[in-house]
Amino acid sequence: MDAVPVVRARRSRHIKCDETPNACHNCTSTGRKCDGYTQYRLPSRKVTLPVSKPSKSLILCLPGLDSDERRCLQFFENNTIPMLVGYADSEVWQRLVLQLCHKEPAVCHAVVALSAFHEDYERSIKTLKSKPDHRHHHFALEQYNRSMAMLRRRIQSNDPQVRGITLMCCITFIILELLEGDYTNAFAHLQQGLNILKSQSAKHALTTERILAKAFLQLNTPRAYWNGPDVVVTGHPPKGSVSEVAYEITPIYSITEAKERLRVLMNNIFHLQSLCNLFFRGEQDPHLNTLTLSAKQTALHHDLTDFTLDLKSFISSHKSNTAWTLRETRSVDVILTHLATLTSMLGCSLDTTELSYDNFLPEFKRINHLCERIIATFVTEYGSYKNLPTMVTDIGVLPSLFWCCVRCRDAETRERALQLLKVWPHREGFYDSYLIVNICRGLIDIEDEGRDTAGFIPREFRVHTHTIEVAEDRRSMVIRYVLAGGEGGEQERLVGLG
C-alpha cells in the first residue's frame, strides 16, 4: 500500500522522536534539543465563537496532550464537527473519527491540525482580518507534519487496521486543505485515498474502510466537474473524471439509504455526460454513437423514475408515523433538490442546442424554492446568517444553484438562484460559493448580450460548454466557452474576481 504523500515539508531527524510531551527521552538523552513537540503555541482566545452543546469525551479521555492540543480537540468537538455535518448526520465525523482519536495518535494530531486551521479561519471571519494568524498556522503545520510522520511509521506495520487509519487521516487532510483553499494538496490526498480503496476488494474491507469508502465517493462524485488539481471548472465532465458504477434498486427505509442510492445515480448521470461530451467533440470511439447514448439515457431515466417513486413512498410513510426533525427535514429537501437537478441534467444530456432546458423551468423554480427552505433551516438552527457553517463535507445547495444559474435562461429564476448563492458564503466539498458566484455572473453576462427585447436568449447565444481557469493569485479567471451549435469555435473572456 502506498503511503499518503507528504505535501508539506517536515523537519528531518536522525534519531526518532518518541513523542513524549515537552521533550522526548530519545532526544534529550543524547544531548539534543527536542524540536518535535509543541514548538509553537496558540494565541489566547480574544473572540468568542458560537458553539454547540459541549462534549468533553476527548478532553477527559486522552492523556499526554498539552493545553493547546486539548483546546483544539475541544474546538473540534464543539465547532468543527457540527460544521462538517451541517446537512445530515455522519458516521465518519460523529463517531468514527472520535473513536480513532482515542486509539491512533496519527489521527489525533491530524484532527488537532484541522481544528487549529478551522479556528483561525473562523477567527479571521469574525474579526475581518485579511491575513491569517501565523501562530495558528505554525502550530497547525507542526501537528500536520507530526501526523504525517506517525502515519509513515504506522504504514510500515502489518496491522490490518492501518488502511482505515490512513484513510481517516487522508480525509481529514482533504478537509483541512479545502478549508485552506489548496486544491492541489486536497486532490493529492483524495486520489491517494481512492488508490488505497482500489487496492482491496470491497468484500474483504473492514467495517471502518467501508464507512470511509462512502465518504470518499461523496467527495469524489462532484469532482467530475473539476478538471485536475488546479482550480479549473468544466461545464461537462472531462474524459476519465468519473466511472460508471453498479446501481442496485434497494428499498428505502431511511434517509441515509435514499442518499446512497441517489449518489450512485448521480455518479452514473455524470458518467453519461462525460460520454456525451466526448461524442459532441467528435472524439473517435467505436462504442459511442447516438443509439448507445440514447439507450443509456433511457435506462437512467427509468432508474431515476423508480427512485422518485420509492422516495415519495418513503416520505409519505414516515410522515404518517413521526414528524421530521429539523436536520431530517433539511436532508430530505437536499435529496429533492438534487433529484430536480438530475432530472433536468439527464433530460438534456443529448441536446446540443441548449433549448431543451427551457422545458425544465418548473424544475429550476423548484430548486430555488427548496434551497430557500434549506437555508432557512440553517438560520433557524444557528440563529443568524453570520453563524452559519463555513464548510460542510456533503454537497447541498451549491451545485444545484450553480446548475440553475448556468442552464436556466429565465431571467428572474436565474437571478434568484444567483442571489441565493450570495446569501451564504461557504464551501461544500470542492464547491466554493465565492468562486461559483463569479463563474455564474461571468456566464450570465456572456449570454445576456444576446438576449432579445422579449427576454429570450436564442440558441446561437447560449453557452453549451465552458471551462473556467482561475489565475494563481485568485484575482481573475478566464472563461473559455463554445456557443450552442459551435459557431465561432472556442472563445474566451477574462473576468475579474470581485
Short mmCIF file of C-alpha atoms in Angstrom, two decimals:
data_model
loop_
_atom_site.label_atom_id
_atom_site.label_comp_id
_atom_site.label_asym_id
_atom_site.label_seq_id
_atom_site.Cartn_x
_atom_site.Cartn_y
_atom_site.Cartn_z
CA MET A 1 0.00 0.00 0.00
CA ASP A 2 1.31 3.41 -0.94
CA ALA A 3 1.95 5.97 1.73
CA VAL A 4 -0.04 9.17 1.85
CA PRO A 5 2.03 11.79 0.00
CA VAL A 6 3.81 14.29 2.23
CA VAL A 7 2.67 17.56 0.74
CA ARG A 8 4.29 19.79 3.33
CA ALA A 9 7.92 19.83 4.36
CA ARG A 10 8.81 18.45 7.80
CA ARG A 11 11.98 18.67 9.82
CA SER A 12 14.50 15.89 9.36
CA ARG A 13 15.60 13.89 12.40
CA HIS A 14 18.42 11.35 12.67
CA ILE A 15 17.12 9.93 15.95
CA LYS A 16 13.43 9.09 16.05
CA CYS A 17 11.44 11.26 18.48
CA ASP A 18 9.34 9.19 20.88
CA GLU A 19 6.70 11.97 21.06
CA THR A 20 6.86 12.38 24.86
CA PRO A 21 5.29 15.75 25.75
CA ASN A 22 7.62 18.76 26.07
CA ALA A 23 10.89 16.85 25.41
CA CYS A 24 11.31 13.22 24.45
CA HIS A 25 13.79 10.84 26.11
CA ASN A 26 15.37 9.78 22.81
CA CYS A 27 16.40 13.34 22.04
CA THR A 28 17.36 14.64 25.49
CA SER A 29 19.35 11.52 26.48
CA THR A 30 21.76 12.22 23.61
CA GLY A 31 22.15 15.88 24.45
CA ARG A 32 19.96 17.04 21.57
CA LYS A 33 17.23 19.63 21.70
CA CYS A 34 13.87 18.00 21.07
CA ASP A 35 12.14 20.02 18.36
CA GLY A 36 9.42 17.53 17.71
CA TYR A 37 6.80 18.52 20.25
CA THR A 38 4.79 21.73 20.58
CA GLN A 39 7.46 24.12 19.43
CA TYR A 40 4.68 26.56 18.56
CA ARG A 41 1.91 27.74 20.87
CA LEU A 42 -1.55 29.06 20.07
CA PRO A 43 -2.50 32.66 20.83
CA SER A 44 -5.02 33.28 23.57
CA ARG A 45 -8.65 33.48 22.53
CA LYS A 46 -9.97 37.01 22.18
CA VAL A 47 -13.02 36.25 20.07
CA THR A 48 -15.88 34.19 21.43
CA LEU A 49 -17.11 31.80 18.77
CA PRO A 50 -20.58 30.19 18.85
CA VAL A 51 -20.51 26.58 19.97
CA SER A 52 -22.99 23.79 20.23
CA LYS A 53 -23.65 21.80 23.38
CA PRO A 54 -20.21 20.94 24.84
CA SER A 55 -18.87 17.42 24.68
CA LYS A 56 -15.80 16.52 26.75
CA SER A 57 -15.20 12.90 25.82
CA LEU A 58 -11.91 13.64 24.05
CA ILE A 59 -10.75 16.14 26.62
CA LEU A 60 -11.18 13.79 29.56
CA CYS A 61 -10.03 10.54 27.97
CA LEU A 62 -6.86 11.47 26.09
CA PRO A 63 -3.83 11.79 28.39
CA GLY A 64 -0.43 13.18 27.42
CA LEU A 65 -1.71 16.18 25.46
CA ASP A 66 -0.73 19.76 26.19
CA SER A 67 -3.23 22.55 26.77
CA ASP A 68 -3.22 23.74 23.14
CA GLU A 69 -3.91 20.27 21.81
CA ARG A 70 -6.75 19.81 24.29
CA ARG A 71 -8.11 23.19 23.31
CA CYS A 72 -8.10 22.15 19.63
CA LEU A 73 -9.84 18.87 20.38
CA GLN A 74 -12.50 20.72 22.32
CA PHE A 75 -12.96 23.14 19.42
CA PHE A 76 -13.16 20.18 17.04
CA GLU A 77 -15.98 18.56 19.02
CA ASN A 78 -17.91 21.76 19.70
CA ASN A 79 -17.40 23.63 16.42
CA THR A 80 -15.76 21.63 13.62
CA ILE A 81 -17.93 18.50 13.78
CA PRO A 82 -21.24 20.47 13.79
CA MET A 83 -19.91 22.47 10.83
CA LEU A 84 -18.93 19.39 8.82
CA VAL A 85 -22.24 17.57 9.35
CA GLY A 86 -24.46 20.56 8.64
CA TYR A 87 -26.65 18.75 6.09
CA ALA A 88 -27.00 15.31 7.61
CA ASP A 89 -25.66 13.01 10.31
CA SER A 90 -22.29 11.46 9.51
CA GLU A 91 -20.92 8.22 10.89
CA VAL A 92 -17.42 9.35 9.91
CA TRP A 93 -17.41 12.63 11.82
CA GLN A 94 -19.80 11.92 14.68
CA ARG A 95 -18.48 8.50 15.64
CA LEU A 96 -15.53 7.04 13.72
CA VAL A 97 -13.09 9.95 13.95
CA LEU A 98 -13.69 10.26 17.71
CA GLN A 99 -13.04 6.56 18.25
CA LEU A 100 -9.85 6.63 16.19
CA CYS A 101 -8.60 9.73 18.01
CA HIS A 102 -8.58 7.70 21.22
CA LYS A 103 -6.62 4.84 19.68
CA GLU A 104 -4.40 6.35 16.99
CA PRO A 105 -2.02 9.30 17.61
CA ALA A 106 -1.74 9.95 13.84
CA VAL A 107 -5.48 10.57 13.63
CA CYS A 108 -5.44 12.64 16.82
CA HIS A 109 -2.74 15.00 15.51
CA ALA A 110 -4.48 15.26 12.13
CA VAL A 111 -7.67 16.32 13.92
CA VAL A 112 -5.76 18.86 16.04
CA ALA A 113 -4.26 20.34 12.85
CA LEU A 114 -7.67 20.60 11.18
CA SER A 115 -9.16 22.21 14.27
CA ALA A 116 -6.35 24.79 14.50
CA PHE A 117 -6.87 25.79 10.86
CA HIS A 118 -10.62 25.93 11.37
CA GLU A 119 -10.37 28.10 14.48
CA ASP A 120 -8.09 30.53 12.66
CA TYR A 121 -10.47 30.60 9.69
CA GLU A 122 -13.45 31.38 11.91
CA ARG A 123 -11.47 33.97 13.85
CA SER A 124 -10.44 35.75 10.65
CA ILE A 125 -14.09 35.97 9.58
CA LYS A 126 -15.32 37.28 12.95
CA THR A 127 -12.56 39.90 13.22
CA LEU A 128 -12.47 40.69 9.47
CA LYS A 129 -8.72 40.06 9.33
CA SER A 130 -7.17 40.00 5.87
CA LYS A 131 -4.20 37.87 6.96
CA PRO A 132 -4.15 34.60 8.89
CA ASP A 133 -2.71 34.37 12.38
CA HIS A 134 0.71 32.83 11.78
CA ARG A 135 0.81 31.28 15.24
CA HIS A 136 -2.23 29.22 14.39
CA HIS A 137 -0.68 28.20 11.08
CA HIS A 138 2.68 27.27 12.56
CA PHE A 139 1.02 25.21 15.26
CA ALA A 140 -1.32 23.52 12.77
CA LEU A 141 1.51 22.71 10.36
CA GLU A 142 3.53 21.18 13.17
CA GLN A 143 0.59 18.95 14.10
CA TYR A 144 0.03 18.14 10.42
CA ASN A 145 3.66 17.09 9.96
CA ARG A 146 3.64 15.03 13.17
CA SER A 147 0.57 13.15 11.97
CA MET A 148 2.31 12.50 8.64
CA ALA A 149 5.43 11.20 10.35
CA MET A 150 3.44 8.88 12.62
CA LEU A 151 1.39 7.67 9.67
CA ARG A 152 4.50 6.84 7.67
CA ARG A 153 5.83 4.71 10.53
CA ARG A 154 2.40 3.13 11.06
CA ILE A 155 2.11 2.14 7.39
CA GLN A 156 5.24 0.00 7.71
CA SER A 157 3.44 -2.32 10.15
CA ASN A 158 1.38 -5.32 9.13
CA ASP A 159 -1.60 -4.25 11.22
CA PRO A 160 -4.79 -4.79 9.16
CA GLN A 161 -6.26 -1.66 10.81
CA VAL A 162 -3.66 0.60 9.20
CA ARG A 163 -5.66 1.06 5.99
CA GLY A 164 -8.60 2.54 7.90
CA ILE A 165 -6.26 4.77 9.91
CA THR A 166 -4.60 6.01 6.72
CA LEU A 167 -7.97 6.70 5.08
CA MET A 168 -9.21 8.62 8.14
CA CYS A 169 -6.08 10.80 8.14
CA CYS A 170 -6.42 11.22 4.41
CA ILE A 171 -9.98 12.52 4.53
CA THR A 172 -9.10 14.81 7.45
CA PHE A 173 -6.24 16.26 5.38
CA ILE A 174 -8.63 16.78 2.44
CA ILE A 175 -10.96 18.89 4.57
CA LEU A 176 -8.01 20.80 6.02
CA GLU A 177 -6.64 21.64 2.55
CA LEU A 178 -10.06 22.64 1.21
CA LEU A 179 -10.53 24.93 4.20
CA GLU A 180 -7.19 26.48 3.26
CA GLY A 181 -8.25 26.72 -0.39
CA ASP A 182 -5.37 24.47 -1.51
CA TYR A 183 -6.96 22.34 -4.22
CA THR A 184 -3.67 20.78 -5.34
CA ASN A 185 -2.99 19.13 -1.98
CA ALA A 186 -6.67 18.29 -1.49
CA PHE A 187 -6.75 16.45 -4.82
CA ALA A 188 -3.48 14.66 -3.97
CA HIS A 189 -4.96 13.29 -0.74
CA LEU A 190 -8.26 12.42 -2.42
CA GLN A 191 -6.53 10.48 -5.17
CA GLN A 192 -4.32 8.68 -2.68
CA GLY A 193 -7.34 7.63 -0.66
CA LEU A 194 -9.08 6.36 -3.81
CA ASN A 195 -5.95 4.40 -4.75
CA ILE A 196 -5.93 2.75 -1.32
CA LEU A 197 -9.59 1.80 -1.67
CA LYS A 198 -8.98 0.30 -5.12
CA SER A 199 -6.15 -1.87 -3.82
CA GLN A 200 -8.51 -4.22 -1.99
CA SER A 201 -11.92 -5.60 -2.93
CA ALA A 202 -14.94 -4.32 -1.03
CA LYS A 203 -15.88 -7.77 0.28
CA HIS A 204 -12.55 -8.03 2.11
CA ALA A 205 -12.68 -4.49 3.52
CA LEU A 206 -13.11 -3.93 7.24
CA THR A 207 -16.11 -2.02 8.57
CA THR A 208 -14.05 1.16 9.04
CA GLU A 209 -12.91 1.04 5.42
CA ARG A 210 -16.45 0.53 4.11
CA ILE A 211 -17.68 3.56 6.06
CA LEU A 212 -14.82 5.71 4.76
CA ALA A 213 -15.29 4.42 1.20
CA LYS A 214 -18.75 6.04 1.16
CA ALA A 215 -17.24 9.31 2.38
CA PHE A 216 -14.67 9.24 -0.42
CA LEU A 217 -17.38 8.59 -3.02
CA GLN A 218 -19.29 11.53 -1.54
CA LEU A 219 -16.28 13.80 -2.12
CA ASN A 220 -15.29 12.31 -5.46
CA THR A 221 -18.64 12.37 -7.31
CA PRO A 222 -18.93 16.18 -7.74
CA ARG A 223 -15.21 16.23 -8.58
CA ALA A 224 -16.28 15.29 -12.11
CA TYR A 225 -16.63 18.99 -12.85
CA TRP A 226 -13.15 19.84 -11.55
CA ASN A 227 -10.53 19.16 -14.20
CA GLY A 228 -7.39 18.18 -12.34
CA PRO A 229 -5.89 19.61 -9.17
CA ASP A 230 -5.82 23.21 -10.42
CA VAL A 231 -8.80 25.49 -9.99
CA VAL A 232 -10.42 24.58 -13.30
CA VAL A 233 -14.17 24.08 -13.56
CA THR A 234 -15.78 22.45 -16.59
CA GLY A 235 -19.30 22.59 -17.99
CA HIS A 236 -19.18 18.89 -18.87
CA PRO A 237 -17.22 16.20 -17.01
CA PRO A 238 -13.92 15.56 -18.85
CA LYS A 239 -12.80 12.15 -20.06
CA GLY A 240 -11.93 9.73 -17.27
CA SER A 241 -13.15 12.02 -14.47
CA VAL A 242 -15.90 9.63 -13.37
CA SER A 243 -16.56 5.93 -13.96
CA GLU A 244 -19.87 4.10 -14.11
CA VAL A 245 -20.69 2.07 -11.00
CA ALA A 246 -23.23 -0.68 -10.39
CA TYR A 247 -26.67 0.57 -9.38
CA GLU A 248 -28.90 -1.57 -7.19
CA ILE A 249 -32.59 -0.89 -6.65
CA THR A 250 -32.82 -1.38 -2.91
CA PRO A 251 -35.77 -0.46 -0.65
CA ILE A 252 -35.60 2.94 1.04
CA TYR A 253 -36.15 2.68 4.79
CA SER A 254 -34.02 5.66 5.88
CA ILE A 255 -32.72 9.00 4.67
CA THR A 256 -29.20 7.56 4.56
CA GLU A 257 -30.30 4.77 2.22
CA ALA A 258 -32.03 7.32 -0.01
CA LYS A 259 -28.87 9.43 -0.17
CA GLU A 260 -26.65 6.47 -1.00
CA ARG A 261 -28.92 5.27 -3.78
CA LEU A 262 -29.23 8.75 -5.29
CA ARG A 263 -25.46 9.27 -5.08
CA VAL A 264 -24.87 6.25 -7.32
CA LEU A 265 -27.44 7.59 -9.79
CA MET A 266 -25.73 10.99 -9.70
CA ASN A 267 -22.39 9.36 -10.43
CA ASN A 268 -23.78 7.46 -13.43
CA ILE A 269 -25.54 10.52 -14.85
CA PHE A 270 -22.24 12.40 -14.63
CA HIS A 271 -20.64 9.47 -16.45
CA LEU A 272 -23.23 9.74 -19.25
CA GLN A 273 -22.50 13.45 -19.53
CA SER A 274 -18.78 12.74 -19.92
CA LEU A 275 -19.57 10.29 -22.75
CA CYS A 276 -21.84 12.84 -24.43
CA ASN A 277 -19.08 15.42 -24.18
CA LEU A 278 -16.67 13.09 -26.00
CA PHE A 279 -19.28 12.40 -28.68
CA PHE A 280 -20.10 16.09 -29.19
CA ARG A 281 -16.41 16.89 -29.60
CA GLY A 282 -16.08 14.26 -32.31
CA GLU A 283 -13.59 12.02 -30.50
CA GLN A 284 -13.29 8.63 -32.15
CA ASP A 285 -14.73 5.85 -30.03
CA PRO A 286 -16.39 2.78 -31.62
CA HIS A 287 -18.64 2.41 -28.56
CA LEU A 288 -20.05 5.95 -28.80
CA ASN A 289 -22.94 6.73 -31.10
CA THR A 290 -26.36 8.32 -30.82
CA LEU A 291 -28.10 4.97 -30.36
CA THR A 292 -25.93 3.75 -27.45
CA LEU A 293 -26.03 7.14 -25.70
CA SER A 294 -29.81 7.32 -26.10
CA ALA A 295 -30.13 3.80 -24.66
CA LYS A 296 -28.04 4.80 -21.62
CA GLN A 297 -30.14 7.91 -21.18
CA THR A 298 -33.36 5.88 -21.28
CA ALA A 299 -32.07 3.32 -18.77
CA LEU A 300 -31.00 6.09 -16.38
CA HIS A 301 -34.36 7.78 -16.81
CA HIS A 302 -36.09 4.57 -15.70
CA ASP A 303 -33.75 4.32 -12.70
CA LEU A 304 -34.43 7.93 -11.74
CA THR A 305 -38.18 7.41 -12.08
CA ASP A 306 -38.09 4.29 -9.89
CA PHE A 307 -36.07 6.17 -7.29
CA THR A 308 -38.54 9.07 -7.31
CA LEU A 309 -41.48 6.74 -6.69
CA ASP A 310 -39.65 4.88 -3.90
CA LEU A 311 -38.61 8.18 -2.29
CA LYS A 312 -42.18 9.52 -2.35
CA SER A 313 -43.41 6.31 -0.75
CA PHE A 314 -40.77 6.54 1.97
CA ILE A 315 -41.54 10.19 2.73
CA SER A 316 -45.29 9.52 2.89
CA SER A 317 -44.93 6.53 5.19
CA HIS A 318 -42.54 8.36 7.52
CA LYS A 319 -44.71 11.46 7.79
CA SER A 320 -47.72 9.36 8.72
CA ASN A 321 -45.82 7.91 11.69
CA THR A 322 -43.45 10.53 13.11
CA ALA A 323 -42.54 14.13 12.41
CA TRP A 324 -39.19 15.00 10.85
CA THR A 325 -36.54 16.68 12.95
CA LEU A 326 -35.02 19.91 11.62
CA ARG A 327 -31.95 18.09 10.25
CA GLU A 328 -34.08 15.31 8.74
CA THR A 329 -36.26 17.90 7.02
CA ARG A 330 -33.13 19.56 5.64
CA SER A 331 -31.71 16.22 4.45
CA VAL A 332 -34.92 15.32 2.61
CA ASP A 333 -35.04 18.75 0.95
CA VAL A 334 -31.42 18.30 -0.20
CA ILE A 335 -32.33 14.95 -1.77
CA LEU A 336 -35.33 16.55 -3.51
CA THR A 337 -33.12 19.41 -4.73
CA HIS A 338 -30.59 17.02 -6.23
CA LEU A 339 -33.41 15.00 -7.77
CA ALA A 340 -34.75 18.09 -9.57
CA THR A 341 -31.22 18.93 -10.71
CA LEU A 342 -30.52 15.45 -12.06
CA THR A 343 -33.89 15.34 -13.81
CA SER A 344 -33.04 18.38 -15.93
CA MET A 345 -29.44 17.27 -16.36
CA LEU A 346 -30.40 13.83 -17.66
CA GLY A 347 -33.24 15.12 -19.83
CA CYS A 348 -30.92 17.46 -21.72
CA SER A 349 -27.81 15.26 -21.94
CA LEU A 350 -28.10 14.73 -25.72
CA ASP A 351 -29.18 18.27 -26.59
CA THR A 352 -26.57 20.48 -28.27
CA THR A 353 -28.92 23.43 -28.80
CA GLU A 354 -29.44 24.22 -25.09
CA LEU A 355 -33.12 24.88 -25.92
CA SER A 356 -34.39 21.77 -24.11
CA TYR A 357 -33.57 23.34 -20.76
CA ASP A 358 -36.48 25.74 -21.28
CA ASN A 359 -38.80 22.74 -20.79
CA PHE A 360 -37.43 22.24 -17.29
CA LEU A 361 -38.30 25.67 -15.89
CA PRO A 362 -40.54 24.04 -13.21
CA GLU A 363 -37.52 22.03 -12.00
CA PHE A 364 -35.35 25.15 -11.85
CA LYS A 365 -38.00 27.02 -9.87
CA ARG A 366 -38.29 24.02 -7.55
CA ILE A 367 -34.52 24.09 -6.98
CA ASN A 368 -34.71 27.71 -5.86
CA HIS A 369 -37.70 27.04 -3.61
CA LEU A 370 -36.07 24.04 -1.93
CA CYS A 371 -32.75 25.84 -1.47
CA GLU A 372 -34.56 28.73 0.22
CA ARG A 373 -36.14 26.25 2.64
CA ILE A 374 -32.79 24.55 3.29
CA ILE A 375 -31.05 27.83 4.09
CA ALA A 376 -33.96 28.84 6.33
CA THR A 377 -33.49 25.68 8.44
CA PHE A 378 -29.83 26.60 8.95
CA VAL A 379 -30.80 30.09 10.08
CA THR A 380 -33.31 28.57 12.50
CA GLU A 381 -30.67 26.21 13.90
CA TYR A 382 -27.77 28.69 14.12
CA GLY A 383 -29.74 31.82 14.99
CA SER A 384 -28.44 34.13 12.25
CA TYR A 385 -26.79 34.17 8.84
CA LYS A 386 -23.41 35.17 10.26
CA ASN A 387 -23.27 32.00 12.38
CA LEU A 388 -23.94 29.55 9.52
CA PRO A 389 -21.25 26.89 8.97
CA THR A 390 -18.45 27.98 6.65
CA MET A 391 -17.84 24.49 5.30
CA VAL A 392 -19.68 21.18 5.10
CA THR A 393 -18.38 17.91 3.67
CA ASP A 394 -21.62 16.91 1.94
CA ILE A 395 -22.92 18.58 -1.20
CA GLY A 396 -26.07 20.61 -0.58
CA VAL A 397 -27.32 23.77 -2.27
CA LEU A 398 -24.22 24.94 -4.16
CA PRO A 399 -24.10 22.56 -7.15
CA SER A 400 -27.85 22.84 -7.76
CA LEU A 401 -27.88 26.63 -7.59
CA PHE A 402 -24.82 26.63 -9.84
CA TRP A 403 -26.67 24.43 -12.33
CA CYS A 404 -29.73 26.68 -12.18
CA CYS A 405 -27.66 29.81 -12.87
CA VAL A 406 -25.84 28.24 -15.81
CA ARG A 407 -28.63 26.27 -17.54
CA CYS A 408 -31.84 28.17 -16.75
CA ARG A 409 -32.36 31.06 -19.19
CA ASP A 410 -35.41 32.53 -17.49
CA ALA A 411 -34.01 35.85 -16.23
CA GLU A 412 -36.00 36.03 -12.98
CA THR A 413 -35.35 32.40 -11.94
CA ARG A 414 -31.68 32.62 -12.83
CA GLU A 415 -31.17 35.85 -10.91
CA ARG A 416 -32.93 34.38 -7.87
CA ALA A 417 -30.53 31.44 -7.88
CA LEU A 418 -27.59 33.85 -8.08
CA GLN A 419 -28.87 35.84 -5.11
CA LEU A 420 -29.29 32.64 -3.07
CA LEU A 421 -25.65 31.80 -3.78
CA LYS A 422 -24.64 35.16 -2.34
CA VAL A 423 -26.71 34.79 0.84
CA TRP A 424 -24.45 32.22 2.44
CA PRO A 425 -20.68 32.30 1.74
CA HIS A 426 -19.40 28.78 2.40
CA ARG A 427 -17.80 25.66 0.95
CA GLU A 428 -19.39 22.30 0.20
CA GLY A 429 -16.58 19.85 -0.50
CA PHE A 430 -14.83 21.18 -3.60
CA TYR A 431 -17.54 23.78 -4.26
CA ASP A 432 -16.75 27.33 -3.12
CA SER A 433 -19.71 29.74 -3.19
CA TYR A 434 -17.46 32.77 -3.79
CA LEU A 435 -15.93 31.18 -6.88
CA ILE A 436 -19.27 29.85 -8.13
CA VAL A 437 -20.92 33.28 -7.87
CA ASN A 438 -18.18 34.80 -10.04
CA ILE A 439 -18.40 31.98 -12.61
CA CYS A 440 -22.18 32.32 -12.83
CA ARG A 441 -22.01 36.08 -13.15
CA GLY A 442 -19.49 35.79 -15.99
CA LEU A 443 -21.52 33.20 -17.93
CA ILE A 444 -24.78 35.10 -17.41
CA ASP A 445 -23.19 38.31 -18.71
CA ILE A 446 -21.99 36.49 -21.85
CA GLU A 447 -25.47 35.13 -22.62
CA ASP A 448 -27.34 38.32 -21.69
CA GLU A 449 -25.52 40.12 -24.50
CA GLY A 450 -27.66 38.07 -26.91
CA ARG A 451 -30.99 38.34 -25.04
CA ASP A 452 -33.65 39.85 -27.34
CA THR A 453 -36.24 42.50 -26.48
CA ALA A 454 -38.72 39.82 -25.40
CA GLY A 455 -36.19 38.44 -22.91
CA PHE A 456 -35.41 35.28 -24.89
CA ILE A 457 -31.84 34.07 -25.46
CA PRO A 458 -31.57 32.50 -28.94
CA ARG A 459 -29.70 29.22 -29.43
CA GLU A 460 -26.66 30.86 -31.03
CA PHE A 461 -26.06 32.99 -27.93
CA ARG A 462 -26.31 30.17 -25.38
CA VAL A 463 -23.14 28.71 -23.87
CA HIS A 464 -23.01 24.96 -24.49
CA THR A 465 -19.66 24.02 -22.95
CA HIS A 466 -17.30 26.05 -20.82
CA THR A 467 -14.04 25.76 -18.92
CA ILE A 468 -13.06 28.24 -16.25
CA GLU A 469 -9.44 28.62 -15.21
CA VAL A 470 -8.71 30.75 -12.17
CA ALA A 471 -5.48 32.73 -12.01
CA GLU A 472 -2.95 31.72 -9.36
CA ASP A 473 -3.43 34.99 -7.48
CA ARG A 474 -7.25 34.42 -7.47
CA ARG A 475 -7.86 37.91 -8.83
CA SER A 476 -9.18 36.91 -12.24
CA MET A 477 -10.36 33.96 -14.29
CA VAL A 478 -10.51 33.03 -17.95
CA ILE A 479 -13.81 31.67 -19.28
CA ARG A 480 -13.31 29.53 -22.38
CA TYR A 481 -16.63 28.65 -23.97
CA VAL A 482 -18.34 27.25 -27.05
CA LEU A 483 -21.76 28.51 -28.04
CA ALA A 484 -24.58 26.12 -28.92
CA GLY A 485 -24.13 24.93 -32.48
CA GLY A 486 -20.41 25.60 -32.33
CA GLU A 487 -20.49 28.90 -34.25
CA GLY A 488 -17.24 30.79 -33.84
CA GLY A 489 -15.39 27.88 -32.23
CA GLU A 490 -13.96 28.24 -28.75
CA GLN A 491 -13.96 31.80 -27.43
CA GLU A 492 -12.56 33.21 -24.22
CA ARG A 493 -13.15 36.10 -21.87
CA LEU A 494 -11.11 37.45 -18.96
CA VAL A 495 -13.21 38.22 -15.89
CA GLY A 496 -12.08 39.87 -12.66
CA LEU A 497 -12.92 38.19 -9.36
CA GLY A 498 -14.58 40.77 -7.16
#
